[in-house]
Amino acid sequence: MNKILALLAFVVTSIAFNSFANSERPVVAVETGSLQGATEYNMHVFKNIPYAAPPVGDLRWRPPQPAVAWNGTRDASQFGESCPQPYVKNLSTGLALPGNEDCLKLNVFTPQNPGKDLPVMVWIHGGGLLVDGARDAQFTPINLVKNGVIVVTFDYRLGSLGFFASKELIAEAKAKGEPVGNYGTMDQIAVLKWVKRNIAAFGGNPNNVTIFGESAGGRSVTWLMVSDAARGLFHRAIAESAQQSPIRGMTEKRLGMAPETEISANLMKGIGAKSLKELRSLPTQKLVLTAADFEKGEFGGPFIDGQILKGDPIPLFAAGQQAKVPFMIGTNSWDSSFLVPGQPSMAGLAKMLREDPKILTQLYGNVQDKCIASSDAMGDMFYRGSTKLLADSMNGIAPGYAYYFDYLTKNIRAAYPGVPHTFEISYVFGSYPLMSQAPKIAESSANRCARIEQATMELKKKGIWSKYWYPITDKNDPQDIAMSEKMSAIWAQFAKTGNPNLEGQANWPIYNLKTDVMRSFSENSETITGLLKERVDYQMLHLREIYSLERLKSAF
């Protein structure tokens, strides 16, 4: 399981982004000084705005501290550097790596004449809490802003710089009365606090803020939904492809996973550091994890610290402990694509998840592409099943909506067993013209497993992220254009009202497991009922068992 979770590092695609600014440069004043932005794609943009002090020196592995004011007018026309992270060929294009610890910056995109009190959408990027950043071209919110919302994107601490808790650090934080460990999540909360204080200067409404994110960003949304530290800082939430495998404990072994203190000790041993003081004096690159470090177990991701992250979302949602705000969650038809490189055999999966091998054979024996069968089973549990459970748990709390994204641009549809992880993002944002463009001739359905195995080999043996897993669109295809227009309008409508329904489209009901109706984004239908019901019901049963076992040991 640990190796599979480590593969969350290789999730989100990056394409180089060339901005096109004109001579009219807008100016805005925030609490720390004046900013001069730019105009791009019919939007006003303000980039590289500090939302916290650089987390360097003694502030490395400390909660985000207030940003320092500046004199004069700050140039806000260019993105800042990404947070430190490993380089992955193809995946890291455009991210200005190796990155810089002085990366706690955000970007604000507004209509050119925003007026007042526009809804605000705060985007949390994915990448397994290890890679990617706000300057990824996918996150250019062309159509969202066109639909009358303000979009905020930002960078947050990643890898061992963002998620770390040695025993000495825990003791230091306790002495200072500070939360410890999940610094990347603390950065996300600091952004929401900045938005609350400053977004009115851009024409935004601080009392109408939607958090949304994909993959690790979608998981972050679900963590913020159950975090007391984030209460009152957002008013709606959207989780895209929010995989819900359990998170580890800080000092105790949990569900077979080593505690974070053990992971942190392994990291210190690996780099030869014996104290927190030594760690804070090391150059940044010494702390950036590599693929070999993942294999050695030197990155454990997020963990339950009791203050920022107090538990797994599935049982906390079921117990009614989530924020009482409208919630939307969904999954892609092949979200488990990024699990393929580390997938076990079916026999291995049965042992790992404690499932009946005979039932697995019965449920998945007819999967067309045998090379993805076990990852597809994990997708039923951690994506499809968790999407249904979290949406259903909103009943009696606040409106909850579930969707299923099953659209690929037509010339590549046959080459894929479903829609891979991340492929919906550019349609939501309206950035699809900036993605890799589809071939002029339709690809064949023949040899799909050969394509998948080739992409897997490139990653495992060469450390290259295959273009097969890049979002691919066709900016000239009327279907692609229409899909983006539809999804951007729905996401913006939800941000405005807490209800994604739009006139002229199929009714999207509040989700419940009994009726099991989800909104479908595909070339054929607008709703889907009973999505892979037999398979997903079986995996939900085991997902419930995982968390019910944990509830017996927990305090709530």
XYZ file of C-alpha atoms in Angstrom:
556
model
C 0.000 0.000 0.000
C 2.819 2.433 0.847
C 4.379 2.041 -2.600
C 1.022 2.582 -4.232
C 0.391 5.721 -2.190
C 3.877 6.974 -3.043
C 2.865 6.986 -6.705
C 0.605 9.916 -5.922
C 3.768 11.904 -6.673
C 3.222 11.439 -10.371
C -0.253 12.728 -10.925
C -0.624 16.118 -12.537
C 0.551 17.130 -16.034
C 2.403 20.395 -16.724
C 2.542 22.191 -20.068
C 4.566 25.360 -20.733
C 2.435 28.488 -20.519
C 3.203 31.634 -22.522
C 1.372 34.713 -21.286
C 0.178 37.475 -23.554
C 0.027 40.751 -21.650
C -1.010 44.121 -23.049
C 0.048 47.618 -22.049
C -2.897 48.229 -19.724
C -1.695 47.087 -16.331
C -4.187 47.129 -13.462
C -3.179 48.232 -9.969
C -4.601 46.958 -6.664
C -3.658 47.677 -3.043
C -3.619 44.813 -0.491
C -2.648 44.803 3.185
C 1.072 44.482 2.453
C 1.370 46.986 -0.407
C 0.450 47.951 -3.942
C 0.433 45.489 -6.862
C 0.581 46.055 -10.609
C -0.738 43.110 -12.558
C -1.299 42.362 -16.224
C -4.044 41.489 -18.705
C -4.120 37.998 -20.232
C -6.846 36.061 -22.057
C -9.325 38.867 -21.300
C -8.564 38.590 -17.565
C -6.803 40.846 -15.104
C -4.104 38.808 -13.362
C -2.022 39.555 -10.285
C 0.760 37.025 -9.759
C 3.391 36.107 -7.215
C 1.684 37.816 -4.258
C 3.232 36.793 -0.905
C 0.615 35.371 1.452
C 3.165 34.380 4.112
C 6.805 34.971 4.976
C 9.404 32.782 3.237
C 9.613 29.538 5.289
C 13.403 29.529 5.432
C 15.976 29.331 8.216
C 14.238 29.024 11.576
C 10.859 29.211 9.795
C 11.495 25.946 7.931
C 8.948 23.524 9.446
C 6.984 26.240 11.197
C 3.388 27.319 10.566
C 3.171 30.097 7.949
C 4.053 33.503 9.378
C 2.707 36.912 8.199
C 4.027 38.239 4.900
C 6.295 41.282 5.050
C 5.033 44.584 3.600
C 6.893 46.251 0.729
C 7.398 49.838 -0.359
C 6.301 51.160 -3.722
C 4.396 49.078 -6.261
C 5.249 45.412 -6.658
C 5.379 43.957 -10.164
C 2.697 41.249 -10.165
C 2.826 40.351 -13.857
C 4.918 37.149 -13.657
C 4.548 33.887 -11.749
C 6.934 33.165 -8.912
C 9.035 30.033 -8.619
C 7.404 26.739 -7.750
C 7.988 25.133 -4.367
C 10.973 22.732 -4.243
C 10.174 19.345 -5.766
C 11.748 16.514 -7.760
C 12.161 16.891 -11.505
C 10.211 14.397 -13.599
C 10.884 14.520 -17.316
C 7.842 15.818 -19.246
C 5.780 16.237 -16.064
C 7.813 19.193 -14.759
C 7.734 21.326 -17.921
C 7.112 24.999 -17.144
C 7.478 24.741 -13.370
C 10.772 26.673 -12.986
C 12.463 23.891 -11.077
C 14.301 22.992 -8.859
C 12.079 25.534 -7.120
C 12.607 27.867 -4.188
C 11.508 27.711 -0.571
C 10.405 31.335 -0.939
C 7.323 30.062 -2.739
C 4.378 30.943 -0.498
C 2.768 33.112 -3.164
C -0.673 33.296 -4.722
C -2.212 34.564 -7.950
C -5.553 36.308 -8.491
C -7.480 36.169 -11.797
C -10.446 38.548 -12.237
C -12.729 39.798 -14.982
C -11.445 43.045 -16.492
C -14.321 44.942 -14.890
C -15.037 42.897 -11.774
C -17.285 45.309 -9.896
C -17.975 44.166 -6.327
C -18.825 41.019 -4.416
C -17.996 38.430 -7.083
C -17.856 34.782 -5.957
C -14.311 33.591 -5.259
C -12.902 30.169 -6.183
C -9.658 29.086 -4.497
C -7.859 26.299 -6.384
C -5.671 23.699 -4.630
C -3.397 21.961 -7.117
C -2.733 18.232 -7.022
C 0.461 16.268 -7.521
C 0.511 13.879 -4.578
C 1.691 16.689 -2.242
C 5.044 16.193 -3.972
C 4.959 17.884 -7.383
C 3.298 20.611 -9.493
C 2.465 24.242 -8.842
C 0.204 27.170 -9.619
C 2.044 28.110 -12.815
C 0.937 24.876 -14.535
C -0.861 25.949 -17.724
C -3.859 23.764 -16.889
C -4.750 26.184 -14.111
C -5.332 29.185 -16.392
C -9.001 29.899 -15.551
C -10.082 31.387 -18.876
C -13.678 30.139 -18.891
C -14.249 30.286 -15.142
C -13.436 33.997 -15.059
C -15.547 34.495 -18.190
C -18.442 33.108 -16.136
C -18.120 35.871 -13.568
C -15.991 34.481 -10.745
C -12.602 35.399 -9.318
C -10.071 32.553 -9.178
C -7.144 32.316 -6.760
C -4.342 29.815 -7.353
C -1.317 29.322 -5.107
C 1.732 27.284 -4.201
C 2.139 25.438 -0.915
C 4.972 23.454 0.663
C 5.465 19.973 -0.769
C 7.265 16.762 0.091
C 9.433 16.642 3.202
C 9.361 20.437 3.459
C 5.568 20.388 3.644
C 4.857 17.213 5.603
C 7.367 16.281 8.302
C 7.272 15.592 12.045
C 10.376 14.376 13.834
C 10.116 13.828 17.575
C 12.266 16.919 18.197
C 10.036 19.041 15.957
C 6.920 17.810 17.774
C 8.467 18.815 21.107
C 9.425 22.245 19.743
C 5.929 22.873 18.396
C 4.360 21.832 21.697
C 6.602 24.277 23.556
C 5.621 27.067 21.168
C 1.919 26.153 21.270
C 1.878 25.586 17.494
C 0.404 22.885 15.262
C 2.991 20.548 13.820
C 3.730 18.536 10.728
C 1.173 19.221 7.995
C 2.723 22.500 6.867
C 1.394 22.258 3.320
C -2.157 22.101 4.692
C -1.392 24.998 7.052
C -0.298 26.983 3.979
C -3.672 26.250 2.333
C -5.439 27.607 5.419
C -3.177 30.687 5.397
C -4.286 31.383 1.809
C -7.946 31.232 2.845
C -7.242 33.697 5.652
C -5.466 36.007 3.182
C -8.461 35.800 0.848
C -10.823 36.695 3.672
C -8.761 39.823 4.464
C -7.841 40.969 0.953
C -10.111 39.661 -1.801
C -12.552 42.597 -1.597
C -9.792 44.795 -3.075
C -10.062 42.707 -6.274
C -13.870 42.853 -6.371
C -14.387 39.542 -4.581
C -16.831 38.621 -1.848
C -14.987 37.257 1.237
C -18.284 35.732 2.373
C -18.674 33.610 -0.778
C -15.527 31.514 -1.156
C -15.431 28.095 -2.832
C -12.462 25.801 -2.343
C -11.833 23.359 -5.173
C -9.008 21.020 -6.068
C -8.067 17.836 -7.895
C -6.301 14.656 -6.750
C -4.155 15.655 -3.736
C -5.890 19.021 -4.083
C -9.269 17.276 -3.987
C -8.162 15.281 -0.958
C -7.051 18.568 0.597
C -10.579 19.890 0.083
C -11.980 16.926 2.023
C -9.387 17.447 4.793
C -10.309 21.126 5.048
C -13.971 20.100 5.231
C -13.210 18.272 8.504
C -10.567 20.645 9.894
C -11.593 22.928 12.751
C -8.699 25.208 11.746
C -10.428 25.954 8.421
C -13.978 26.491 9.713
C -15.636 29.669 8.483
C -12.989 30.311 5.819
C -14.980 28.854 2.895
C -18.641 28.507 2.000
C -18.728 25.796 -0.689
C -16.378 22.982 -1.673
C -15.612 20.925 -4.795
C -13.424 17.799 -4.661
C -12.280 16.411 -8.022
C -10.783 12.912 -8.073
C -10.257 12.953 -4.312
C -8.762 9.515 -3.630
C -9.642 8.429 -0.068
C -7.119 5.883 1.103
C -6.441 6.121 4.855
C -3.866 8.552 6.216
C -1.221 7.583 8.736
C -0.843 8.539 12.385
C 1.746 10.974 13.708
C 3.262 8.924 16.492
C 1.278 5.666 16.367
C 1.048 2.860 13.819
C -2.321 3.030 12.087
C -3.986 0.525 9.754
C -0.632 -1.140 9.140
C 1.087 2.130 8.226
C 4.209 3.318 10.016
C 3.798 6.548 12.005
C 5.090 9.835 10.634
C 7.782 10.009 13.312
C 9.254 6.802 11.890
C 9.082 8.149 8.325
C 10.772 11.368 9.438
C 13.474 9.421 11.274
C 14.167 7.459 8.084
C 14.543 10.728 6.174
C 16.994 12.118 8.743
C 19.008 8.910 8.672
C 19.071 8.941 4.891
C 20.582 12.416 4.709
C 22.803 12.027 7.753
C 21.170 14.709 9.923
C 21.043 14.148 13.670
C 19.112 17.190 14.875
C 16.483 19.712 13.866
C 19.161 22.421 13.875
C 21.191 20.425 11.344
C 18.105 19.885 9.198
C 17.328 23.604 9.120
C 20.883 24.411 8.043
C 20.854 22.028 5.067
C 20.545 23.392 1.518
C 17.056 23.040 0.048
C 18.015 20.457 -2.562
C 19.268 18.081 0.126
C 15.660 17.831 1.328
C 13.970 17.384 -2.057
C 12.901 13.784 -2.356
C 13.771 11.530 -5.280
C 12.065 8.427 -6.637
C 14.604 6.345 -4.693
C 13.599 8.152 -1.497
C 9.954 7.191 -2.093
C 10.975 3.554 -2.407
C 12.941 3.779 0.852
C 9.885 5.119 2.678
C 11.171 8.624 3.330
C 7.921 10.421 2.505
C 4.708 9.556 4.278
C 2.422 12.328 3.066
C -0.205 13.819 5.377
C -0.923 12.415 8.821
C -3.289 12.880 11.732
C -1.821 15.577 13.970
C -4.964 16.305 16.009
C -5.140 20.022 15.180
C -4.967 20.511 11.406
C -5.836 16.959 10.319
C -7.865 15.147 12.938
C -8.898 12.050 11.005
C -9.960 10.480 7.726
C -12.808 12.271 5.934
C -14.983 9.197 5.294
C -15.716 8.366 8.968
C -15.755 12.054 9.966
C -18.298 12.858 7.229
C -20.357 9.839 8.306
C -20.311 11.187 11.880
C -21.576 14.600 10.688
C -18.352 16.398 11.589
C -17.786 18.074 8.216
C -18.337 21.745 7.444
C -21.994 22.539 6.806
C -21.460 23.893 3.298
C -22.679 22.726 -0.136
C -20.329 20.052 -1.431
C -19.642 18.618 -4.881
C -17.435 15.606 -5.539
C -16.678 13.489 -8.588
C -14.368 11.074 -10.308
C -13.073 10.310 -13.802
C -13.872 7.005 -15.463
C -10.194 5.933 -15.332
C -9.011 7.904 -12.308
C -6.965 4.893 -11.254
C -4.700 5.384 -14.296
C -1.895 6.691 -12.112
C -2.138 3.630 -9.844
C -1.281 1.319 -12.751
C 2.542 1.512 -12.418
C 2.371 0.166 -8.850
C -0.662 -2.075 -9.067
C -0.393 -5.511 -7.457
C -1.671 -8.711 -9.011
C -5.284 -9.588 -8.307
C -4.081 -12.128 -5.753
C -1.889 -9.478 -4.166
C -4.788 -7.030 -4.132
C -7.061 -9.575 -2.437
C -4.468 -10.051 0.291
C -3.774 -6.333 0.667
C -7.457 -5.366 0.933
C -8.526 -8.596 2.682
C -11.022 -9.400 -0.054
C -12.282 -12.725 -1.382
C -10.233 -13.697 -4.490
C -13.193 -15.605 -5.935
C -15.458 -12.580 -5.704
C -12.778 -10.368 -7.245
C -12.492 -12.796 -10.148
C -16.261 -12.790 -10.543
C -16.464 -8.975 -10.509
C -13.380 -8.134 -12.548
C -12.780 -11.224 -14.662
C -14.545 -9.611 -17.616
C -12.652 -6.299 -17.514
C -11.729 -5.709 -21.150
C -8.176 -4.513 -20.476
C -6.691 -7.173 -18.185
C -3.575 -5.058 -17.627
C -5.521 -2.591 -15.463
C -7.900 -4.951 -13.625
C -6.448 -4.629 -10.118
C -5.971 -0.847 -10.360
C -9.574 -0.628 -11.570
C -10.663 -2.493 -8.438
C -8.757 0.031 -6.332
C -10.468 2.768 -8.321
C -13.853 1.312 -7.347
C -12.852 1.599 -3.695
C -10.807 4.771 -3.399
C -12.470 6.867 -6.133
C -15.944 5.677 -7.137
C -16.869 4.224 -3.743
C -15.499 7.118 -1.712
C -17.188 9.629 -4.032
C -20.546 8.004 -3.349
C -19.971 7.667 0.406
C -18.834 11.262 0.915
C -21.641 12.705 -1.200
C -24.235 10.555 0.593
C -22.885 11.602 3.999
C -23.862 15.204 3.247
C -27.543 14.309 3.648
C -28.865 16.163 6.689
C -25.782 18.430 6.733
C -25.817 20.439 3.474
C -26.513 19.738 -0.213
C -24.140 17.160 -1.687
C -23.724 16.466 -5.412
C -21.775 13.720 -7.234
C -20.516 13.648 -10.834
C -18.799 11.220 -13.209
C -16.476 12.544 -15.930
C -16.305 10.247 -18.946
C -15.341 12.485 -21.873
C -12.328 12.286 -24.170
C -11.780 14.263 -27.335
C -12.942 12.015 -30.165
C -9.639 11.149 -31.908
C -8.163 9.545 -28.758
C -11.257 7.925 -27.234
C -10.575 4.450 -28.567
C -6.969 4.444 -27.291
C -7.997 4.653 -23.617
C -9.993 2.336 -21.320
C -11.532 5.440 -19.736
C -10.719 9.037 -18.891
C -7.386 9.258 -17.047
C -6.651 11.189 -13.889
C -6.398 15.007 -14.425
C -8.076 15.059 -17.852
C -11.123 17.026 -16.647
C -9.128 20.000 -15.348
C -8.599 21.839 -18.624
C -12.314 21.591 -19.450
C -13.286 23.048 -16.078
C -10.782 25.896 -16.383
C -11.175 26.529 -20.119
C -7.457 25.985 -20.592
C -7.950 23.138 -23.085
C -6.387 25.136 -25.989
C -3.133 25.175 -23.964
C -2.952 21.379 -23.613
C -1.360 18.819 -25.927
C -3.563 18.635 -29.003
C -5.130 15.445 -30.320
C -3.819 13.715 -33.457
C -5.558 14.554 -36.720
C -6.330 10.882 -37.351
C -8.365 8.856 -34.870
C -6.335 6.390 -32.831
C -7.243 2.704 -32.693
C -8.501 0.664 -29.757
C -6.035 -2.085 -30.672
C -3.100 -2.720 -28.337
C -4.368 -0.544 -25.479
C -2.522 -2.682 -22.964
C 0.665 -2.369 -25.013
C 0.351 1.430 -24.799
C -0.293 1.274 -21.059
C 2.610 -1.099 -20.448
C 4.936 1.122 -22.499
C 3.916 4.192 -20.479
C 4.425 2.245 -17.251
C 7.891 1.080 -18.343
C 8.932 4.656 -19.201
C 8.002 5.791 -15.707
C 9.424 2.872 -13.732
C 12.667 2.362 -15.650
C 13.425 5.813 -17.053
C 11.598 8.180 -14.701
C 9.698 9.706 -17.638
C 6.038 10.667 -17.473
C 4.541 9.366 -20.710
C 2.565 11.676 -22.969
C -0.117 8.970 -22.925
C -1.057 10.277 -19.466
C -1.017 13.964 -20.450
C -4.349 15.733 -20.882
C -5.045 15.788 -24.614
C -7.729 17.956 -26.207
C -8.746 19.421 -29.553
C -9.228 23.179 -29.326
C -11.069 23.210 -32.662
C -13.510 20.384 -31.919
C -17.037 21.722 -31.252
C -17.583 18.922 -28.691
C -14.492 19.944 -26.717
C -15.515 23.594 -26.830
C -19.051 22.735 -25.700
C -17.830 20.463 -22.873
C -15.610 23.194 -21.468
C -18.344 25.803 -21.754
C -20.742 23.471 -19.934
C -18.396 22.469 -17.118
C -17.023 25.958 -16.490
C -20.550 27.346 -16.290
C -21.614 24.618 -13.830
C -18.576 25.077 -11.578
C -19.141 28.851 -11.571
C -22.859 28.404 -10.891
C -22.068 26.225 -7.896
C -19.651 28.888 -6.629
C -22.344 31.532 -6.999
C -25.274 29.671 -5.467
C -24.202 26.347 -3.932
C -26.357 24.580 -6.538
C -24.787 23.353 -9.822
C -28.051 23.170 -11.765
C -28.374 25.376 -14.825
C -31.428 26.082 -16.942
C -31.543 24.006 -20.116
C -29.543 21.095 -18.689
C -30.625 17.821 -17.146
C -31.655 18.037 -13.506
C -28.761 17.212 -11.187
C -30.304 15.916 -7.954
C -28.758 15.979 -4.515
C -26.978 12.640 -4.182
C -28.065 9.717 -2.046
C -27.024 6.083 -2.200
C -30.576 4.824 -2.480
C -31.306 6.471 -5.851
C -27.593 6.612 -6.815
C -27.950 9.313 -9.495
C -24.805 11.186 -10.547
C -24.287 13.937 -13.103
C -22.511 12.485 -16.135
C -20.160 14.487 -18.336
C -19.839 12.421 -21.497
C -20.659 12.592 -25.184
C -23.805 10.489 -24.638
C -25.725 11.239 -21.444
C -26.151 13.865 -18.725
C -26.943 11.564 -15.797
C -25.919 8.067 -14.762
C -27.737 5.804 -12.304
C -26.173 2.932 -10.378
C -22.598 3.470 -11.592
C -20.912 0.019 -11.735
C -23.205 -0.820 -8.859
C -22.258 -4.424 -8.080
C -18.526 -3.705 -8.147
C -18.681 -0.413 -6.286
C -21.093 -1.725 -3.638
C -18.656 -4.541 -2.887
C -15.727 -2.125 -2.549
C -17.762 0.301 -0.438
C -18.471 -2.570 1.933
C -14.739 -3.046 2.461
C -14.117 0.689 2.640
C -16.644 0.878 5.464
C -14.933 -2.048 7.173
C -11.563 -0.279 7.054
C -12.946 2.763 8.795
C -15.278 0.976 11.183
C -12.265 -0.952 12.485
C -10.495 2.344 12.982
C -13.477 3.905 14.730
C -13.157 1.285 17.474
C -9.683 2.656 18.243
C -10.438 6.349 17.872
C -11.773 8.905 20.277
C -14.725 10.201 18.332
